[in-house]
Amino acid sequence: MEDPTTPPPSYVKLAMRNMVRKRGTSLFHFFLTTIALVAVLVGLAYLTR
């Protein structure tokens, strides 16, 4: 049991623990997000030139 005086773990800590546990999925999502962001920026640059 956890000591009631300790604060609950922060969302950042939970997210980091989750990332370590599901390494492949989070890497896949990270790269997917990066590619999507680059695609949006390139699309905007192309449309507004």
Short mmCIF file of C-alpha atoms in Angstrom, two decimals:
data_model
loop_
_atom_site.label_atom_id
_atom_site.label_comp_id
_atom_site.label_asym_id
_atom_site.label_seq_id
_atom_site.Cartn_x
_atom_site.Cartn_y
_atom_site.Cartn_z
CA MET A 1 0.00 0.00 0.00
CA GLU A 2 1.09 3.55 -0.67
CA ASP A 3 1.61 6.00 2.13
CA PRO A 4 -1.31 8.46 2.08
CA THR A 5 1.05 11.39 2.75
CA THR A 6 2.95 10.91 -0.51
CA PRO A 7 1.48 12.82 -3.47
CA PRO A 8 0.06 10.77 -6.33
CA PRO A 9 2.52 10.20 -9.21
CA SER A 10 2.46 12.97 -11.78
CA TYR A 11 1.09 12.44 -15.27
CA VAL A 12 4.60 12.88 -16.67
CA LYS A 13 5.93 10.05 -14.51
CA LEU A 14 3.01 7.83 -15.50
CA ALA A 15 3.56 8.64 -19.17
CA MET A 16 7.29 7.90 -18.93
CA ARG A 17 6.58 4.57 -17.19
CA ASN A 18 4.03 3.73 -19.88
CA MET A 19 6.53 4.61 -22.63
CA VAL A 20 9.17 2.32 -21.12
CA ARG A 21 6.63 -0.48 -20.78
CA LYS A 22 5.28 -0.16 -24.35
CA ARG A 23 8.43 0.93 -26.15
CA GLY A 24 7.48 -0.21 -29.66
CA THR A 25 4.03 1.34 -29.68
CA SER A 26 5.15 4.70 -28.36
CA LEU A 27 8.07 4.86 -30.80
CA PHE A 28 5.65 4.08 -33.64
CA HIS A 29 3.25 6.80 -32.46
CA PHE A 30 6.12 9.25 -32.01
CA PHE A 31 7.36 8.75 -35.57
CA LEU A 32 3.79 8.84 -36.92
CA THR A 33 3.19 12.17 -35.14
CA THR A 34 6.51 13.57 -36.39
CA ILE A 35 5.77 12.58 -40.00
CA ALA A 36 2.25 14.02 -39.78
CA LEU A 37 3.55 17.30 -38.35
CA VAL A 38 6.20 17.62 -41.08
CA ALA A 39 3.56 16.83 -43.72
CA VAL A 40 1.25 19.54 -42.37
CA LEU A 41 4.08 22.10 -42.33
CA VAL A 42 5.18 21.21 -45.86
CA GLY A 43 1.56 21.37 -47.04
CA LEU A 44 1.07 24.79 -45.49
CA ALA A 45 4.33 26.04 -46.97
CA TYR A 46 3.26 24.77 -50.38
CA LEU A 47 -0.22 26.34 -50.15
CA THR A 48 1.00 29.73 -48.91
CA ARG A 49 3.98 30.23 -51.23
#
